[in-house]
Coordinates of C-alpha atoms in Angstrom, one line a residue:
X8 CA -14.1 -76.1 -26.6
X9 CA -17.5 -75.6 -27.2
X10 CA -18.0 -75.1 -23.2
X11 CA -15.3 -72.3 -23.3
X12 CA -17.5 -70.7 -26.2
X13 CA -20.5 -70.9 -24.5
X14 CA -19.0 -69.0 -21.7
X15 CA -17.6 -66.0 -23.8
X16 CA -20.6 -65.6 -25.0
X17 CA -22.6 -65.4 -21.5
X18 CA -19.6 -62.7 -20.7
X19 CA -20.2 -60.7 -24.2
X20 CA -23.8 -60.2 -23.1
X21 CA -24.2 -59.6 -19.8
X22 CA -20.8 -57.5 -19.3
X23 CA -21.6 -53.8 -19.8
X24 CA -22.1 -52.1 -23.1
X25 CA -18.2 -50.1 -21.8
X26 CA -16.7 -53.3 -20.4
X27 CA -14.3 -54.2 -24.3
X28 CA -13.6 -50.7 -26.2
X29 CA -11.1 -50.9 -28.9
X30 CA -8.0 -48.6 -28.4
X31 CA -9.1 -45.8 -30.8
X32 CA -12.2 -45.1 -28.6
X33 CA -10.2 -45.5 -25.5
X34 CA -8.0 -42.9 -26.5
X35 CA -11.3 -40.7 -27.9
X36 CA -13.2 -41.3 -24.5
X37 CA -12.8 -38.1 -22.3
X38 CA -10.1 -38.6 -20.0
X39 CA -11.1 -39.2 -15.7
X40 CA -9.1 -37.1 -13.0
X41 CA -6.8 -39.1 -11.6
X42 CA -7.1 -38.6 -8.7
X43 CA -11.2 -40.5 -8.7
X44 CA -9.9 -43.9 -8.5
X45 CA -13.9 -44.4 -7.9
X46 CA -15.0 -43.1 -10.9
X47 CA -12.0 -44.2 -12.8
X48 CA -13.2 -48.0 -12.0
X49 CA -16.6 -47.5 -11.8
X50 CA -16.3 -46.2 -15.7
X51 CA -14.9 -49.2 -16.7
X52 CA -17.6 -51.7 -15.0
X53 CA -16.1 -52.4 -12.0
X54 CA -18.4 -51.1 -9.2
X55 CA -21.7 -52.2 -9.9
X56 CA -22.1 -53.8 -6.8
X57 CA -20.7 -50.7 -4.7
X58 CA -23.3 -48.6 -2.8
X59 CA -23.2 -44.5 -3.3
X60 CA -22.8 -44.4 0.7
X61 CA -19.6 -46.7 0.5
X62 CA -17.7 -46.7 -2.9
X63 CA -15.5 -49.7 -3.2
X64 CA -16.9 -51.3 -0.1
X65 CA -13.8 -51.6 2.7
X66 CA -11.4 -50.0 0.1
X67 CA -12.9 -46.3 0.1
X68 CA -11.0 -45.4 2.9
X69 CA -7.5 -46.2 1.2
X70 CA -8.9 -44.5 -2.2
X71 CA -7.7 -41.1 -2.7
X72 CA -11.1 -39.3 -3.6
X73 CA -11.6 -35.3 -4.8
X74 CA -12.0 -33.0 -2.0
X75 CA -15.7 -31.6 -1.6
X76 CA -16.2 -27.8 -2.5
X77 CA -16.8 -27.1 1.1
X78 CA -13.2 -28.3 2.1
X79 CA -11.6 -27.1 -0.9
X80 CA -12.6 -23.2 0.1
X81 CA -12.1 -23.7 3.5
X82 CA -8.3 -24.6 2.3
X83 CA -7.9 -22.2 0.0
X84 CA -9.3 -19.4 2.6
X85 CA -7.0 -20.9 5.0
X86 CA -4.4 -20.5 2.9
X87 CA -5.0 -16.6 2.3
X88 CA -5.7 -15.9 5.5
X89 CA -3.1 -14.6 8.1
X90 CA -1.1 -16.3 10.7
X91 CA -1.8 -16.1 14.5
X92 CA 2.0 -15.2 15.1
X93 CA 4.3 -13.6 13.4
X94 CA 7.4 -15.3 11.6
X95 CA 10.3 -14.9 13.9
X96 CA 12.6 -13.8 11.4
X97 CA 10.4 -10.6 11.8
X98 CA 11.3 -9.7 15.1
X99 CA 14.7 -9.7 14.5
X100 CA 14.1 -7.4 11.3
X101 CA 11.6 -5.0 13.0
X102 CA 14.4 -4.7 15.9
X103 CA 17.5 -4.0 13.5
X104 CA 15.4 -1.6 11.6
X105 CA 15.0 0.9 14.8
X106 CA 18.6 0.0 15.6
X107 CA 19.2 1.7 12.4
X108 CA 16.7 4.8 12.7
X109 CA 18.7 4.9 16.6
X110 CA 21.8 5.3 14.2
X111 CA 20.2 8.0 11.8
X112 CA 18.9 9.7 14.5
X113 CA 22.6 10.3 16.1
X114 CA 23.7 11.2 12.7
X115 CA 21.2 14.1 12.2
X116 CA 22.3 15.3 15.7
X117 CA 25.7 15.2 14.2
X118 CA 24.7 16.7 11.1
X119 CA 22.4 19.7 12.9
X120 CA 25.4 20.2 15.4
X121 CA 28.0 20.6 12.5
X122 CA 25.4 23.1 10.5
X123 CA 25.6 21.0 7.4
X124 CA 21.8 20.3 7.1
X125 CA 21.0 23.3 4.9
X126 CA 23.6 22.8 2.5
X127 CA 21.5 20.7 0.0
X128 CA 19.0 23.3 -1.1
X129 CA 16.7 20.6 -3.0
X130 CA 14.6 17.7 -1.9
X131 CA 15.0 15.2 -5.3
X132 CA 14.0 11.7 -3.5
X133 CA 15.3 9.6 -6.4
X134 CA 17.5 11.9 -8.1
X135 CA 19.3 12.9 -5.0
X136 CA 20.8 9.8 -4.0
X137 CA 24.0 10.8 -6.1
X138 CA 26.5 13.3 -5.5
X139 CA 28.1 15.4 -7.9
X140 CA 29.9 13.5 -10.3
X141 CA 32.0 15.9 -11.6
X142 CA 33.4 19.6 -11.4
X143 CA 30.8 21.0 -12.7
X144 CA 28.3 19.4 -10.4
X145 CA 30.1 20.7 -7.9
X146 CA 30.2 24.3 -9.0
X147 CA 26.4 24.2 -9.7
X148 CA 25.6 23.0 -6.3
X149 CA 27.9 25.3 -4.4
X150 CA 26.0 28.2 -6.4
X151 CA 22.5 27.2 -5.1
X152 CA 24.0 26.7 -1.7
X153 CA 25.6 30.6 -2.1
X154 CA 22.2 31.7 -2.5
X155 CA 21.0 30.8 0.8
X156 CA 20.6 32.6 3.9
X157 CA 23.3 30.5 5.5
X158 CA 26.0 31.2 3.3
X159 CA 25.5 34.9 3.0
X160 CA 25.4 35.8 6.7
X161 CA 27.7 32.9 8.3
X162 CA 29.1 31.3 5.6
X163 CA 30.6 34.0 3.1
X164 CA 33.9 32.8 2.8
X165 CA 33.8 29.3 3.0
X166 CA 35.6 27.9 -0.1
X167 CA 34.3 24.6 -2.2
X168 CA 36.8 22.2 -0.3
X169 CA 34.9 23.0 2.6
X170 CA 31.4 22.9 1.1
X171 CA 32.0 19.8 0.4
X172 CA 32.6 18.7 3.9
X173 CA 29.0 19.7 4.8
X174 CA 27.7 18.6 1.6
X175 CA 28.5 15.0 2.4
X176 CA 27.1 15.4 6.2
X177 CA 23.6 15.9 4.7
X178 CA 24.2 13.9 1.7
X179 CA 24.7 10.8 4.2
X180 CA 22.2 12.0 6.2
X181 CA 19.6 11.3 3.3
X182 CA 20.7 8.8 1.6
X183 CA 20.4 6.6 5.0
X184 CA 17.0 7.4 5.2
X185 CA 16.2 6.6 2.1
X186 CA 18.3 3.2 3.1
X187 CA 15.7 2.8 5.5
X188 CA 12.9 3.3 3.8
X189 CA 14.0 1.1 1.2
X190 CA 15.1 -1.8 3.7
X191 CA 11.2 -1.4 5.3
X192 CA 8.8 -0.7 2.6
X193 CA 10.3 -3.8 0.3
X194 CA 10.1 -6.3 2.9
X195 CA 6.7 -5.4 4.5
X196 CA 5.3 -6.0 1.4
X197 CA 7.2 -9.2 1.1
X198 CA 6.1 -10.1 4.5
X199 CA 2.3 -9.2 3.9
X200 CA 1.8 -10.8 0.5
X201 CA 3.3 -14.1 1.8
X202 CA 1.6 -13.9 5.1
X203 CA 4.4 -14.3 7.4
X204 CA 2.9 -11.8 9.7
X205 CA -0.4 -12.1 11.9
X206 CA -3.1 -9.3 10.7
X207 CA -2.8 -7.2 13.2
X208 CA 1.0 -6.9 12.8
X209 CA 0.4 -6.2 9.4
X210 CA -1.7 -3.2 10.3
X211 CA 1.6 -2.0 12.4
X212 CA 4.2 -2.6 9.8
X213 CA 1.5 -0.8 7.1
X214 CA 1.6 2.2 9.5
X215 CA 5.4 2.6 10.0
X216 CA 5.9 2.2 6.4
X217 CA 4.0 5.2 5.8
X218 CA 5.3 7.1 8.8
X219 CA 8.5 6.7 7.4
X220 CA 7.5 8.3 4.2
X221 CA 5.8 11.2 6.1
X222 CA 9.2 11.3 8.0
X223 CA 10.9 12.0 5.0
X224 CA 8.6 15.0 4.3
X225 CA 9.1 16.4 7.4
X226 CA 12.5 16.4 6.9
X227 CA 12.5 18.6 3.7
X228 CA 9.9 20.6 5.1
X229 CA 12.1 21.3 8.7
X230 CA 15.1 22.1 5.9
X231 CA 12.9 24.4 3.7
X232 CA 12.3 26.7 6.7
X233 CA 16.1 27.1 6.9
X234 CA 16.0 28.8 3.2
X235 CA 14.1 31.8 3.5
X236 CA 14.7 35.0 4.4
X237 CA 11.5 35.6 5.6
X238 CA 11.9 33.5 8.6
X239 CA 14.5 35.0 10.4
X240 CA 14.8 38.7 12.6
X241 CA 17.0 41.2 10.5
X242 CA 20.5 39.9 12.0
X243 CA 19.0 36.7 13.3
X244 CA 21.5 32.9 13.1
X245 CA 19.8 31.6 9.9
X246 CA 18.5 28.3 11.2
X247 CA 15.4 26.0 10.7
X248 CA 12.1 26.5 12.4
X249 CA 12.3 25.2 16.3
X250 CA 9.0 23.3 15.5
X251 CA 9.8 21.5 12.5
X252 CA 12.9 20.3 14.3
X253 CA 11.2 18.8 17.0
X254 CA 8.1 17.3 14.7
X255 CA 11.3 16.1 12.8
X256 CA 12.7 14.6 16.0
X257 CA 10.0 13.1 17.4
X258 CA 8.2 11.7 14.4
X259 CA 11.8 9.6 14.0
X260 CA 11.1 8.7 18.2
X261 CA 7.6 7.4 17.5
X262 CA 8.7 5.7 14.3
X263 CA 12.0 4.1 16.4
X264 CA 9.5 2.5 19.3
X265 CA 7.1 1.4 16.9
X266 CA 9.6 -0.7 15.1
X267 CA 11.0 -1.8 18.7
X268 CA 8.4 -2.9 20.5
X269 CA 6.5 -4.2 17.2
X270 CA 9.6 -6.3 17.1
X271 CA 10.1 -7.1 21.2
X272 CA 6.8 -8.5 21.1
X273 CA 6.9 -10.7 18.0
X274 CA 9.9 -12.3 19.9
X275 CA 8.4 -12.3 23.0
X276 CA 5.6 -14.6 21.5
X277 CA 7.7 -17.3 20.1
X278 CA 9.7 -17.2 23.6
X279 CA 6.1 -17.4 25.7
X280 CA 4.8 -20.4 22.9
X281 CA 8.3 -22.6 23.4
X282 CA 7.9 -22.7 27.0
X283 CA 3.7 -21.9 28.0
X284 CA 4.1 -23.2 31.6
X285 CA 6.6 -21.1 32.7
X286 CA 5.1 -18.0 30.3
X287 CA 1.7 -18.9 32.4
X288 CA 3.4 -18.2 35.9
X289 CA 5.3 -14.9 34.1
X290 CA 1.8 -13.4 33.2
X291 CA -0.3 -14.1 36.4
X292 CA 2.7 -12.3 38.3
X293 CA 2.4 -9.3 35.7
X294 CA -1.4 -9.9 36.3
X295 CA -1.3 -9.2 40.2
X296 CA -3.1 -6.2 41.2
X297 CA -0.6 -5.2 43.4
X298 CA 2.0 -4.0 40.6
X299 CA -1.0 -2.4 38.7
X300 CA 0.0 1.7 40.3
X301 CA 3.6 0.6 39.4
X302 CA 2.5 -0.1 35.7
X303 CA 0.7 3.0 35.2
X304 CA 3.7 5.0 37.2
X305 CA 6.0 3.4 34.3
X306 CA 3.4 4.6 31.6
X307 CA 3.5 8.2 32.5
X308 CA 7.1 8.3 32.6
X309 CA 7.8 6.9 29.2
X310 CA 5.4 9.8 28.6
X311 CA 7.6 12.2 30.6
X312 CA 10.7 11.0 28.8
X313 CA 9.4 11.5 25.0
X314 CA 8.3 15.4 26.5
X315 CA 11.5 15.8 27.8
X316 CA 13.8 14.6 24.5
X317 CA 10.7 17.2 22.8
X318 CA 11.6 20.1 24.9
X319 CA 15.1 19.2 23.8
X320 CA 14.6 19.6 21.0
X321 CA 13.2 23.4 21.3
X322 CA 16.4 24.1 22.7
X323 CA 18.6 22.5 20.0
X324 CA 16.3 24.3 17.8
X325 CA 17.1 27.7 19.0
X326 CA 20.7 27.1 20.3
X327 CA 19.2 27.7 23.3
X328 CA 21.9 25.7 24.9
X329 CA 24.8 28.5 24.3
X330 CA 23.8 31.0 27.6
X331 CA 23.4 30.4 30.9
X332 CA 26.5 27.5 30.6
X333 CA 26.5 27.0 34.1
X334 CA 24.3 24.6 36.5
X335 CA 22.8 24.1 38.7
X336 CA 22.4 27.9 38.3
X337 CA 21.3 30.5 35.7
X338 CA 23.2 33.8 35.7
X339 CA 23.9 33.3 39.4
X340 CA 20.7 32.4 40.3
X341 CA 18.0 29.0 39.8
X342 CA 15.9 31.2 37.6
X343 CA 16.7 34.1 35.1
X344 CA 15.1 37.4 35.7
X345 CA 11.0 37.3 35.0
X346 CA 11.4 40.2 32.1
X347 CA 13.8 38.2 30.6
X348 CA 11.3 34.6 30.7
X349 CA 8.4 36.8 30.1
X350 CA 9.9 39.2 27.2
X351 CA 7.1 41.2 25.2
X352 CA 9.7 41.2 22.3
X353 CA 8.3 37.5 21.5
X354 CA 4.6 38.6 22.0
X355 CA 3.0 39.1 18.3
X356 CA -0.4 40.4 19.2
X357 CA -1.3 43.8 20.8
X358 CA -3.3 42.7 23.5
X359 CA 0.1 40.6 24.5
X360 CA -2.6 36.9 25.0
X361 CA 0.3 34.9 22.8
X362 CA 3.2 36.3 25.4
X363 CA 3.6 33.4 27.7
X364 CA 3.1 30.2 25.2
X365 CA 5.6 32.3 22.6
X366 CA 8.2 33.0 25.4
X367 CA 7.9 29.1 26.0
X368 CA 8.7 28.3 22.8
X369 CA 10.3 30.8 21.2
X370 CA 12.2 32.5 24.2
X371 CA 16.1 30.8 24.6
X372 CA 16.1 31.4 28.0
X373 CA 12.9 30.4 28.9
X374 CA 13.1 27.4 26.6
X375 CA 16.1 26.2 28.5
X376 CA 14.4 27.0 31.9
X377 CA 11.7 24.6 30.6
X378 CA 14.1 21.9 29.5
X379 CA 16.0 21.8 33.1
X380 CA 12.7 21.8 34.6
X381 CA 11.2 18.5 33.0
X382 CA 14.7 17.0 32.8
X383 CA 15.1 17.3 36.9
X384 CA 11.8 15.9 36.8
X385 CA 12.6 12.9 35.2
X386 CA 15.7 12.1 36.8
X387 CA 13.8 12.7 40.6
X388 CA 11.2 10.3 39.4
X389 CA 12.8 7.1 37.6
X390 CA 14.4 7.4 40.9
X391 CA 11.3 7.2 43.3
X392 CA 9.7 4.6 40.8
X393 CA 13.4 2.9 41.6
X394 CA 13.1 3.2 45.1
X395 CA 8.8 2.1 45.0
X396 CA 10.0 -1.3 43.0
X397 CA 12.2 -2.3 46.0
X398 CA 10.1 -1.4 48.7
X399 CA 6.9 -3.1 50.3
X400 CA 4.8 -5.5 49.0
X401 CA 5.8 -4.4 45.7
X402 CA 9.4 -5.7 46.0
X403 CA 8.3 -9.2 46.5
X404 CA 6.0 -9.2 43.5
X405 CA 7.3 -7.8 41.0
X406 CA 8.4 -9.8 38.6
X407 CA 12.8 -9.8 38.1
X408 CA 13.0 -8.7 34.5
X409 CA 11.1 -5.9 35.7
X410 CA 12.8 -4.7 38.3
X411 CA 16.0 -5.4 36.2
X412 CA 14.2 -3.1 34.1
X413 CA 14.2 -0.3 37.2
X414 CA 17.5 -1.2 38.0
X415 CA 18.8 0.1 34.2
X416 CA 16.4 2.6 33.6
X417 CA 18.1 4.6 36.8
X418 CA 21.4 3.7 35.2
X419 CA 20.0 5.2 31.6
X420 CA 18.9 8.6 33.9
X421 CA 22.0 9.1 35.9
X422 CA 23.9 9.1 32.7
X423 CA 21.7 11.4 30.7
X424 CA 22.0 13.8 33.5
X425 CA 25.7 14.0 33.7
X426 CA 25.4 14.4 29.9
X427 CA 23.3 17.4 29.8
X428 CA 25.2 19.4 32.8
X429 CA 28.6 18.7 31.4
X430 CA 27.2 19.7 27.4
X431 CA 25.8 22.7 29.3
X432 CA 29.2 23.8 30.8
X433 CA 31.3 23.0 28.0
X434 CA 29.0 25.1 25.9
X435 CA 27.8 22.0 23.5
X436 CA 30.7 20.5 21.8
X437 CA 30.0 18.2 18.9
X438 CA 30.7 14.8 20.8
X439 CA 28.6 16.0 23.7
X440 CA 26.1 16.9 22.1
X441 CA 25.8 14.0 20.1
X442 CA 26.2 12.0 22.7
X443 CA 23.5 14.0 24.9
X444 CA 21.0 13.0 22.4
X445 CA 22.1 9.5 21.9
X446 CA 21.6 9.7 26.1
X447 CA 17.8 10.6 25.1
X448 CA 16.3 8.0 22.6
X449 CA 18.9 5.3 25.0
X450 CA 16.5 6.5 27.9
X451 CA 13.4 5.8 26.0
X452 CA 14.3 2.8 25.3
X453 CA 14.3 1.6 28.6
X454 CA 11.4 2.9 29.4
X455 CA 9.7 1.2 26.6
X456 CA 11.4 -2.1 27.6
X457 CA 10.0 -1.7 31.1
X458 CA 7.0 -1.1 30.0
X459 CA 6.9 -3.9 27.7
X460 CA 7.8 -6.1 30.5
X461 CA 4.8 -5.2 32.6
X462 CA 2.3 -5.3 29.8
X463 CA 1.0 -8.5 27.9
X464 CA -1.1 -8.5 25.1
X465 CA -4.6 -10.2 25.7
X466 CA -4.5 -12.2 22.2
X467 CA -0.9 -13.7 23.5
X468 CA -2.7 -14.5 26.9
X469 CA -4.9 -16.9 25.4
X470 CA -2.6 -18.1 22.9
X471 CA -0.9 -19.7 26.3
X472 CA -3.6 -20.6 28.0
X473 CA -4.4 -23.0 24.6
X474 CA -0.9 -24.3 25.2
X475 CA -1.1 -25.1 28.5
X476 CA -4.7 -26.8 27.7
X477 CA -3.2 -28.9 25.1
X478 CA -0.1 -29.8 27.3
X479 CA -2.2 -31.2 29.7
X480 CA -5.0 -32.9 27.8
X481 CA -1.6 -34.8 26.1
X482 CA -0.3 -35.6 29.1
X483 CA -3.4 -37.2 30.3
X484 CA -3.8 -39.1 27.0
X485 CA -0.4 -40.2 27.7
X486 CA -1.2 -41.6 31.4
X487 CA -4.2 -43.2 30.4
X488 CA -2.3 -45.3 27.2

């Protein structure tokens, strides 16, 4: 016994002053994180002999110790920072979002061919996305629309029943676009606030989002110049401004092949990052400087194409496709008579300096001349750029999506062109008409395919090449073990 004593009391003096605490001052003591198992034990006595460099001896490896400050920012910057792909679920929204504005963009064809776009006299974004509700909506409504141009020298005896028809064309008209907006804005903000989109996508998806909201301005603004009297010639079709139509038409064509090939190429990534071998071969074929005229010939005609569906829109504008209903000729001959393209009647300044940029623009006839022009244009060229991809050195280099690409493209033309003669002759029918601009933006896209095809983004390039790198370096890892 008196051994045992002596050795208690050896232990109660050389322990440390922490080493027996009653439970009150235990539970007073500040409490250690958790997650310092070193300081936890060191607290209590424990690691005396433990050096600063090696806490715990062997065992510091296996002890879960706090993160320095340096790591902890790097991870938290990591963590805010954006990805170097976009999610994939983001191609597949960016591409059913212009499938929709392909949609909305039929349906204003239909809605302009069916003269139903002025029959909503007020822009109310929020309150507008109801109809009437009742009779008396409807009575109020059908007054404002009585007031306008339209109704007074086209429409004087159309009856409610049939207002309504037209009412529920535009109606439609805007409350898809305000679908769209809706179904973009919400989840571009989604998709940037969780950073599910690289930076530079979210620059693109920023940009559409307020093109779309610019879109819808236009649109009121195209349908506000279709409601004063001021606008027209005494006896003139009431109709909105030629120019606002087209801005109008092609501000909904830039925001459509944003959203595409924003959306192509997020796919395109996760295809090319699956498989980087065979994406490596892909690019150094699009690489080879022998397809380089062929990729700037594709360029220009996308460029041609969006000029053409412009010039269309001119004509739509001015009805310019009800005379000269016959092709290949115009009254009997290619061209109409030179007073008639270069009529002073369109020339606004005394000097006459405006008269041949107003006759282009503002002239029917010449307006159509203009459209056939460029239209004949494009057809003869997606044809020689056809014929170029399957000839020469060309043919055996370029890659086959590509000259798939060609191959539909002339398919896309061929039908365009029988679209346009045949809504010419049958002096522009609703479904042709439709259909001729359906043929447009359908054309487009496959130049913008093509030239997707042919064009690789440098960024994705490298992201491949790392791929590759990291393949191989495994692989020789692998032989070595």
């Amino acid at each position: 016994m008196a051994f045992f004593a002596a050795g208690l009391r050896r232990l109660a003096v050389q322990a440390p002053p922490k080493f027996f605490v009653c439970n009150q001052c235990l539970r007073q003591a500040p409490r250690q994180p958790a997650n310092n198992l070193f300081n936890l034990v060191r607290s209590r006595g424990y690691a005396s002999q433990a050096t600063a460099e090696t806490p715990l001896g062997p065992l510091a490896s296996r002890m879960p110790t706090g993160a320095p400050a340096q790591s902890r920012t790097a991870s938290q910057a990591g963590k805010k920072s954006f990805p170097e792909t976009s999610s994939k679920s983001v191609g597949y929204w960016l591409v059913g979002s212009a499938v929709s504005v392909f949609g909305i963009v039929i349906f204003g064809g239909l809605t302009r061919l069916t003269e139903s776009g002025l029959s909503i006299t007020e822009w109310r974004p929020v309150t507008g996305s109801l109809p009437p509700m009742c009779q008396e909506d409807w009575d109020s409504e059908f007054e404002k629309y009585r007031a306008s141009p339209e109704f007074k020298l086209l429409n004087p005896h159309m009856t409610l029943s049939e207002f309504k028809q037209i009412y529920f064309m535009e109606w439609t008209h805007r409350l898809w676009g305000r679908f769209i907006g809706m179904s973009f804005v919400l989840p571009t903000l989604y998709f940037v606030a969780r950073r599910r989109v690289s930076a530079k996508m979210a620059v693109n998806l920023l940009g559409i989002s307020s093109l779309i909201g610019f879109q819808g301005f236009i649109g009121w603004w195209m349908v506000k110049s279709g409601l004063k009297d001021d606008l027209f010639a005494p006896g003139s079709h009431p109709r909105v401004s030629q120019y606002r139509l087209t801005a109008h038409l092609g501000t909904a064509f830039i925001c459509y092949s944003w959203m595409l090939l924003s959306g192509l190429a997020v796919l395109r990534t996760h295809r090319f990052l699956k498989n980087p071998a065979d994406a490596a071969k892909l690019i150094e074929g699009i690489k080879n400087p022998a397809i380089a005229t062929f990729r700037r010939s594709v360029l220009a005609l996308t460029g041609l194409v969006f000029l053409t569906a412009m010039s269309g829109g001119l004509v739509a504008g001015l009805d310019a496709g009800l005379i000269y209903n016959d092709f290949p000729w115009m009254g009997g001959n290619l061209t109409p008579p030179s007073s008639e393209l270069w009529s002073k009647f369109y020339s606004r300044k005394e000097d006459g300096s405006d008269i041949w940029w107003r006759n282009m623009l503002e002239n029917p006839s010449t307006v159509q001349l203009d459209h056939r022009i460029m239209a004949m244009t494009t057809f003869t060229s997606v044809v020689a750029l056809f014929i170029y991809s399957r000839t020469g050195r060309l043919a055996k280099v370029l890659p086959k999506n590509a000259k798939a690409g060609a191959h539909g493209l002339l398919g896309l033309v061929s039908m365009q062109a029988a679209l346009g003669i045949t809504t010419l002759w049958y002096m522009v029918p609703i479904s042709l008409g439709a259909a001729h601009q359906a043929g447009a933006l359908a054309l487009l896209t496959g130049a913008l395919v093509l030239c997707h095809r042919l064009h690789v983004p440098k960024p994705v390039v490298d992201m491949v090449k790392r791929r590759v790198q990291d393949a191989a370096r495994a692989k020789n890892h692998g032989n070595k073990i």
